[in-house]
Coordinates of C-alpha atoms (C1' of nucleotides) in Angstrom, one line a residue:
Chain A
X1 CA 105.2 88.2 5.0
X2 CA 107.5 89.2 7.8
X3 CA 106.7 92.8 7.6
X4 CA 103.0 91.9 7.7
X5 CA 103.6 89.8 10.7
X6 CA 105.3 92.7 12.4
X7 CA 102.6 95.1 11.7
X8 CA 99.8 92.7 12.6
X9 CA 101.3 91.7 15.9
X10 CA 102.7 95.0 16.8
X11 CA 100.5 95.2 19.9
X12 CA 101.5 91.7 21.0
X13 CA 105.2 92.4 20.5
X14 CA 105.0 95.6 22.4
X15 CA 103.4 93.8 25.3
X16 CA 106.2 91.2 25.2
X17 CA 108.8 93.9 25.2
X18 CA 107.1 95.7 28.1
X19 CA 107.0 92.5 30.0
X20 CA 110.7 91.9 29.4
X21 CA 111.5 95.4 30.6
X22 CA 109.4 94.7 33.6
X23 CA 111.3 91.5 34.4
X24 CA 114.6 93.3 33.9
X25 CA 113.4 95.9 36.4
X26 CA 112.6 93.2 38.9
X27 CA 116.0 91.6 38.4
X28 CA 117.6 95.0 39.0
X29 CA 115.5 95.4 42.1
X30 CA 116.6 92.0 43.3
X31 CA 120.2 93.0 42.7
X32 CA 119.6 96.1 44.7
X33 CA 118.3 93.8 47.4
X34 CA 121.6 92.0 47.6
X35 CA 123.3 95.3 48.4
X36 CA 120.7 96.8 50.7
X37 CA 119.7 93.7 52.7
X38 CA 117.1 95.5 54.7
X39 CA 115.1 96.7 51.7
X40 CA 113.0 93.6 51.5
X41 CA 109.8 95.4 52.5
X42 CA 110.5 98.1 49.9
X43 CA 111.2 95.4 47.3
X44 CA 107.9 93.6 48.1
X45 CA 106.1 96.9 48.1
X46 CA 107.5 97.8 44.7
X47 CA 106.5 94.3 43.4
X48 CA 103.0 94.7 44.8
X49 CA 102.6 98.2 43.3
X50 CA 103.9 97.2 39.9
X51 CA 101.8 94.1 39.6
X52 CA 98.7 95.9 40.9
X53 CA 99.2 98.4 38.1
X54 CA 99.8 95.6 35.7
X55 CA 96.6 93.9 36.8
X56 CA 94.7 97.1 36.4
X57 CA 96.2 97.8 33.1
X58 CA 95.5 94.2 31.9
X59 CA 91.9 94.4 33.0
X60 CA 91.3 97.8 31.4
X61 CA 93.0 96.6 28.2
X62 CA 91.5 93.2 27.9
X63 CA 88.1 93.5 29.5
X64 CA 85.5 93.3 26.9
X65 CA 83.3 96.4 26.9
X66 CA 79.8 96.1 28.2
X67 CA 77.3 96.5 25.4
X68 CA 74.1 98.2 26.1
X69 CA 71.4 98.3 23.6
X70 CA 69.5 101.6 23.4
X71 CA 66.4 101.8 21.5
X72 CA 66.0 105.2 20.0
X73 CA 62.8 106.1 18.4
X74 CA 63.1 107.9 15.1
X75 CA 60.2 110.1 14.6
X76 CA 58.6 109.9 11.2
X77 CA 56.3 112.6 10.2
X78 CA 52.9 111.1 9.9
X79 CA 49.4 112.3 9.1
X80 CA 47.2 113.3 12.0
X81 CA 46.9 110.0 13.8
X82 CA 47.9 110.7 17.4
X83 CA 48.2 107.2 18.7
X84 CA 47.8 103.7 17.2
X85 CA 48.5 100.7 19.4
X86 CA 51.5 98.7 18.3
X87 CA 49.8 95.3 18.1
X88 CA 53.0 93.6 17.0
X89 CA 54.9 94.7 20.1
X90 CA 51.9 93.9 22.2
X91 CA 51.7 90.3 20.9
X92 CA 55.4 89.9 21.2
X93 CA 55.2 90.6 24.9
X94 CA 52.4 88.1 25.4
X95 CA 50.5 90.1 27.9
X96 CA 47.0 88.9 28.8
X97 CA 44.0 91.1 28.7
X98 CA 43.9 91.6 32.4
X99 CA 47.6 92.4 32.6
X100 CA 47.2 95.0 29.9
X101 CA 44.4 96.6 31.9
X102 CA 46.5 96.7 35.0
X103 CA 49.4 98.2 33.0
X104 CA 47.2 100.9 31.7
X105 CA 45.9 101.8 35.1
X106 CA 49.4 101.8 36.4
X107 CA 50.3 104.3 33.7
X108 CA 47.5 106.5 34.9
X109 CA 49.2 106.7 38.2
X110 CA 46.9 104.5 40.2
X111 CA 48.2 102.5 43.2
X112 CA 47.7 98.7 43.3
X113 CA 44.9 99.3 45.9
X114 CA 43.1 101.7 43.5
X115 CA 43.5 99.4 40.6
X116 CA 42.1 96.5 42.6
X117 CA 39.1 98.7 43.5
X118 CA 38.6 99.8 39.9
X119 CA 38.6 96.2 38.6
X120 CA 36.6 94.7 41.5
X121 CA 39.3 92.2 42.5
X122 CA 41.6 91.9 45.5
X123 CA 44.9 93.6 46.1
X124 CA 46.7 90.3 45.9
X125 CA 45.3 89.6 42.5
X126 CA 46.7 92.9 41.2
X127 CA 50.1 92.1 42.8
X128 CA 50.1 88.8 40.9
X129 CA 49.2 90.5 37.7
X130 CA 51.8 93.1 38.1
X131 CA 54.5 90.6 39.0
X132 CA 53.6 88.6 35.9
X133 CA 53.6 91.5 33.6
X134 CA 56.9 92.7 35.0
X135 CA 58.4 89.3 34.2
X136 CA 56.9 89.4 30.7
X137 CA 58.2 92.9 30.0
X138 CA 61.5 92.1 31.7
X139 CA 61.4 95.1 34.0
X140 CA 61.7 95.5 37.8
X141 CA 59.3 98.3 38.6
X142 CA 56.0 99.7 37.6
X143 CA 57.6 103.0 36.5
X144 CA 59.9 101.0 34.2
X145 CA 57.0 99.1 32.8
X146 CA 55.0 102.3 32.1
X147 CA 58.1 103.8 30.4
X148 CA 58.7 100.8 28.3
X149 CA 55.0 100.5 27.4
X150 CA 55.0 104.1 26.2
X151 CA 58.2 103.6 24.2
X152 CA 56.7 100.5 22.5
X153 CA 53.5 102.4 21.9
X154 CA 51.4 99.9 23.8
X155 CA 49.8 102.7 25.8
X156 CA 49.3 106.3 24.9
Chain B
X1 CA 74.2 107.8 62.0
X2 CA 76.3 104.8 62.9
X3 CA 74.1 102.2 61.4
X4 CA 73.6 104.2 58.2
X5 CA 77.4 104.6 58.0
X6 CA 77.7 100.9 58.2
X7 CA 75.2 100.2 55.5
X8 CA 76.3 102.9 53.2
X9 CA 80.0 102.0 53.4
X10 CA 79.5 98.3 53.5
X11 CA 81.4 98.0 50.2
X12 CA 84.3 100.1 51.4
X13 CA 84.5 98.2 54.7
X14 CA 84.5 94.9 52.9
X15 CA 87.4 96.1 50.7
X16 CA 89.2 97.1 53.8
X17 CA 88.7 93.7 55.4
X18 CA 89.8 92.0 52.2
X19 CA 93.0 94.1 52.2
X20 CA 93.7 93.3 55.8
X21 CA 93.3 89.5 55.1
X22 CA 95.6 89.9 52.1
X23 CA 98.2 91.6 54.3
X24 CA 97.9 88.8 56.8
X25 CA 98.4 86.3 54.1
X26 CA 101.6 88.2 53.0
X27 CA 102.9 88.2 56.6
X28 CA 102.3 84.5 56.7
X29 CA 104.1 84.0 53.5
X30 CA 107.0 86.1 54.8
X31 CA 107.1 83.8 57.9
X32 CA 107.2 80.8 55.6
X33 CA 110.1 82.5 53.9
X34 CA 112.1 82.4 57.1
X35 CA 111.7 78.7 57.3
X36 CA 112.3 77.9 53.6
X37 CA 115.0 80.3 52.8
X38 CA 115.2 79.3 49.2
X39 CA 111.6 80.1 48.5
X40 CA 112.2 83.7 47.6
X41 CA 111.3 83.3 44.0
X42 CA 108.1 81.5 44.9
X43 CA 107.3 84.2 47.4
X44 CA 107.9 87.0 44.8
X45 CA 105.9 85.0 42.3
X46 CA 103.0 84.7 44.7
X47 CA 103.1 88.4 45.5
X48 CA 103.1 89.2 41.8
X49 CA 100.3 86.9 41.1
X50 CA 98.2 88.0 44.1
X51 CA 98.7 91.7 43.3
X52 CA 98.0 91.2 39.6
X53 CA 94.7 89.6 40.5
X54 CA 94.1 92.4 43.0
X55 CA 94.7 94.9 40.2
X56 CA 92.4 93.1 37.8
X57 CA 89.8 92.9 40.5
X58 CA 90.2 96.5 41.4
X59 CA 89.9 97.6 37.9
X60 CA 86.9 95.5 37.2
X61 CA 85.2 96.5 40.4
X62 CA 85.9 100.2 40.5
X63 CA 86.4 101.3 36.9
X64 CA 83.4 102.6 35.3
X65 CA 82.4 100.0 32.8
X66 CA 83.1 101.0 29.3
X67 CA 79.8 101.2 27.5
X68 CA 79.5 100.8 23.9
X69 CA 76.1 102.0 22.9
X70 CA 74.4 100.2 20.1
X71 CA 71.7 102.4 18.7
X72 CA 68.8 100.8 17.1
X73 CA 66.6 103.2 15.3
X74 CA 63.0 102.4 15.5
X75 CA 60.4 104.1 13.3
X76 CA 57.4 105.4 15.1
X77 CA 54.5 107.2 13.7
X78 CA 54.5 110.7 14.9
X79 CA 51.9 113.4 14.9
X80 CA 54.4 115.9 13.7
X81 CA 54.9 117.4 17.1
X82 CA 58.5 116.9 18.2
X83 CA 57.8 117.8 21.8
X84 CA 58.3 121.2 23.1
X85 CA 58.6 121.7 26.8
X86 CA 55.8 123.7 28.3
X87 CA 57.7 126.3 30.2
X88 CA 54.6 128.0 31.4
X89 CA 53.4 125.0 33.2
X90 CA 56.8 124.2 34.4
X91 CA 57.2 127.7 36.0
X92 CA 53.7 127.5 37.4
X93 CA 54.7 124.4 39.4
X94 CA 57.8 126.1 40.7
X95 CA 60.0 123.0 40.5
X96 CA 63.7 123.5 41.2
X97 CA 66.4 122.3 38.8
X98 CA 67.2 119.3 40.9
X99 CA 63.5 118.4 41.4
X100 CA 63.0 118.4 37.7
X101 CA 66.0 116.2 37.2
X102 CA 64.7 113.7 39.7
X103 CA 61.3 113.8 38.0
X104 CA 62.8 113.0 34.7
X105 CA 64.8 110.1 36.1
X106 CA 61.6 108.9 37.8
X107 CA 59.9 109.0 34.4
X108 CA 62.7 106.8 33.0
X109 CA 61.7 104.2 35.5
X110 CA 64.7 104.5 37.9
X111 CA 64.3 103.7 41.6
X112 CA 65.3 106.3 44.2
X113 CA 68.4 104.4 44.9
X114 CA 69.4 104.5 41.2
X115 CA 68.6 108.1 40.9
X116 CA 70.8 108.8 43.9
X117 CA 73.6 106.9 42.3
X118 CA 73.1 108.7 39.0
X119 CA 73.2 112.2 40.6
X120 CA 76.0 111.3 43.1
X121 CA 73.9 112.2 46.1
X122 CA 72.4 110.1 49.0
X123 CA 69.1 108.2 48.9
X124 CA 67.8 110.5 51.6
X125 CA 68.4 113.5 49.4
X126 CA 66.4 112.0 46.6
X127 CA 63.6 111.2 49.0
X128 CA 63.5 114.8 50.1
X129 CA 63.5 116.0 46.5
X130 CA 60.7 113.6 45.6
X131 CA 58.6 114.5 48.6
X132 CA 58.9 118.2 47.8
X133 CA 58.0 117.8 44.1
X134 CA 55.0 115.6 45.0
X135 CA 53.8 118.5 47.2
X136 CA 54.4 121.0 44.5
X137 CA 52.7 118.9 41.9
X138 CA 49.9 118.0 44.3
X139 CA 50.2 114.2 43.7
X140 CA 50.7 111.3 46.0
X141 CA 52.9 108.9 44.1
X142 CA 55.8 109.0 41.6
X143 CA 53.6 107.3 39.0
X144 CA 51.0 110.1 39.3
X145 CA 53.8 112.7 39.1
X146 CA 55.1 111.1 35.9
X147 CA 51.7 110.9 34.4
X148 CA 50.9 114.5 35.2
X149 CA 54.3 115.7 34.0
X150 CA 53.6 114.1 30.6
X151 CA 50.1 115.5 30.4
X152 CA 51.5 119.0 31.2
X153 CA 54.2 118.4 28.6
X154 CA 57.0 119.0 31.1
X155 CA 58.7 115.8 30.1
X156 CA 58.6 113.9 26.8
Chain C
dT1 C1' 76.9 141.3 54.6
dC2 C1' 72.7 139.3 55.6
dT3 C1' 69.1 136.5 54.0
dA4 C1' 66.1 133.3 51.6
dA5 C1' 66.0 129.6 48.7
dA6 C1' 68.1 125.5 47.2
dA7 C1' 70.6 121.4 48.0
dT8 C1' 72.3 118.2 50.9
dC9 C1' 71.8 114.5 54.6
dA10 C1' 70.1 111.8 58.7
dC11 C1' 66.7 109.2 61.6
dC12 C1' 62.4 107.2 62.5
dC13 C1' 58.3 105.3 61.1
dT14 C1' 54.4 103.7 58.1
dA15 C1' 52.5 102.5 53.6
dA16 C1' 53.0 100.6 49.4
dA17 C1' 55.3 97.7 46.1
dG18 C1' 57.3 93.6 44.9
dT19 C1' 58.8 88.4 45.5
dA20 C1' 57.9 83.6 46.2
dT21 C1' 54.9 80.0 46.6
dG22 C1' 50.9 77.5 46.5
dA23 C1' 46.3 76.7 45.1
dA24 C1' 41.7 76.6 42.9
dG25 C1' 38.1 77.5 39.4
dA26 C1' 37.0 78.6 34.4
dC27 C1' 37.7 77.6 29.8
dA28 C1' 39.5 76.5 25.4
dA29 C1' 42.2 73.3 22.7
dT30 C1' 43.8 68.7 21.9
Chain D
dA1 C1' 39.6 63.5 29.7
dT2 C1' 43.8 66.0 29.9
dT3 C1' 46.6 69.9 29.2
dG4 C1' 47.7 74.6 29.5
dT5 C1' 46.5 79.4 30.1
dC6 C1' 44.1 82.9 32.5
dT7 C1' 42.2 84.6 36.4
dT8 C1' 41.5 84.7 41.0
dC9 C1' 43.2 84.8 45.9
dA10 C1' 46.1 83.9 50.1
dT11 C1' 50.1 84.1 53.2
dA12 C1' 54.5 85.3 54.4
dC13 C1' 58.3 88.0 53.6
dT14 C1' 61.6 91.7 51.7
dT15 C1' 62.4 95.9 49.6
dT16 C1' 61.3 100.4 48.2
dA17 C1' 58.6 104.5 48.6
dG18 C1' 56.9 108.1 51.1
dG19 C1' 55.9 111.3 55.4
dG20 C1' 57.6 114.1 59.1
dT21 C1' 61.2 116.4 61.3
dG22 C1' 65.4 118.7 61.9
dA23 C1' 69.8 120.1 60.5
dT24 C1' 73.9 121.9 57.7
dT25 C1' 75.9 123.8 53.8
dT26 C1' 75.8 126.4 49.2
dT27 C1' 74.4 129.7 46.5
dA28 C1' 72.3 133.6 44.6
dG29 C1' 70.2 138.2 45.6
dA30 C1' 68.9 142.3 48.1

DNA sequence: TCTAAAATCACCCTAAAGTATGAAGACAAT
DNA sequence: ATTGTCTTCATACTTTAGGGTGATTTTAGA
């Protein structure tokens, strides 16, 4: 039981010991201060330095690592079919017809102005559609939207 | 030049100002110490606390975030072609290494600002690279460039 | 060593993209 | 009839992209 406790909390115990050593060091520094009365600035500086390092160390040790999810497409050899639309992903996004059209024209490299002309609507309409589809796809830019759409096989 | 310096080093300047404020605070604390002579422990404690926080803050701000990558494999029907770079087309375009890098990051949906950060160069540099590659590829926009690059099999 | 291409950066300016908000008509479902 | 979504459009504003120019520094080759 005791041994298990030791092994399990080895980390914590080590931290505790380190802290104790640190406090001893501070006490020693304080004692030094009594001898060299004009070393206050040095003492303060040392304290600052030590605790800055402590803070950095704490942050690095304890901060939870950021988790990023990366979708990697595993290619599966498949017969001839070059491209089939992934209807499941498409429905999951909830894009409307018009938004999908705009997305496809974006992927072809058209500007909003050109898309508007192609679809016989105003530039503002295209901006609205694009903004909405960016929100639905959770992206910030058209290039991201196109990239994601390709990865999800929504567009060729 | 000056304005750009201000905007680019805004972060750094803010850090500097924060540090200055912190030092002022310390001076003030020191002055307090002269009045309440028995507050040394409190003073030291405050220093320790402040600099621990500073350390934590520094670490969180400046340390590159640890990234744990969670890979989710996603099966995608593939036409048996595992993408081979078309070196002939690539040479025909005459893109430089850096320009190709920028193009690839564009295709991943990054903004010029993000590309600059990724490649550790300035925004202006990325703009220059992108302009040059647009000329070489004879396109007008990044979206067109990405589309053409995919069609020419220069990027996946 | 000299040179040409590549890479870097800055400044100014315009164009395009994107954000936020509001609104109105069409149309299907309840 | 009311509700909700889609589509359309506008206005105002901010941010990003892109064009043009000029410059310095690296780097690789003749």
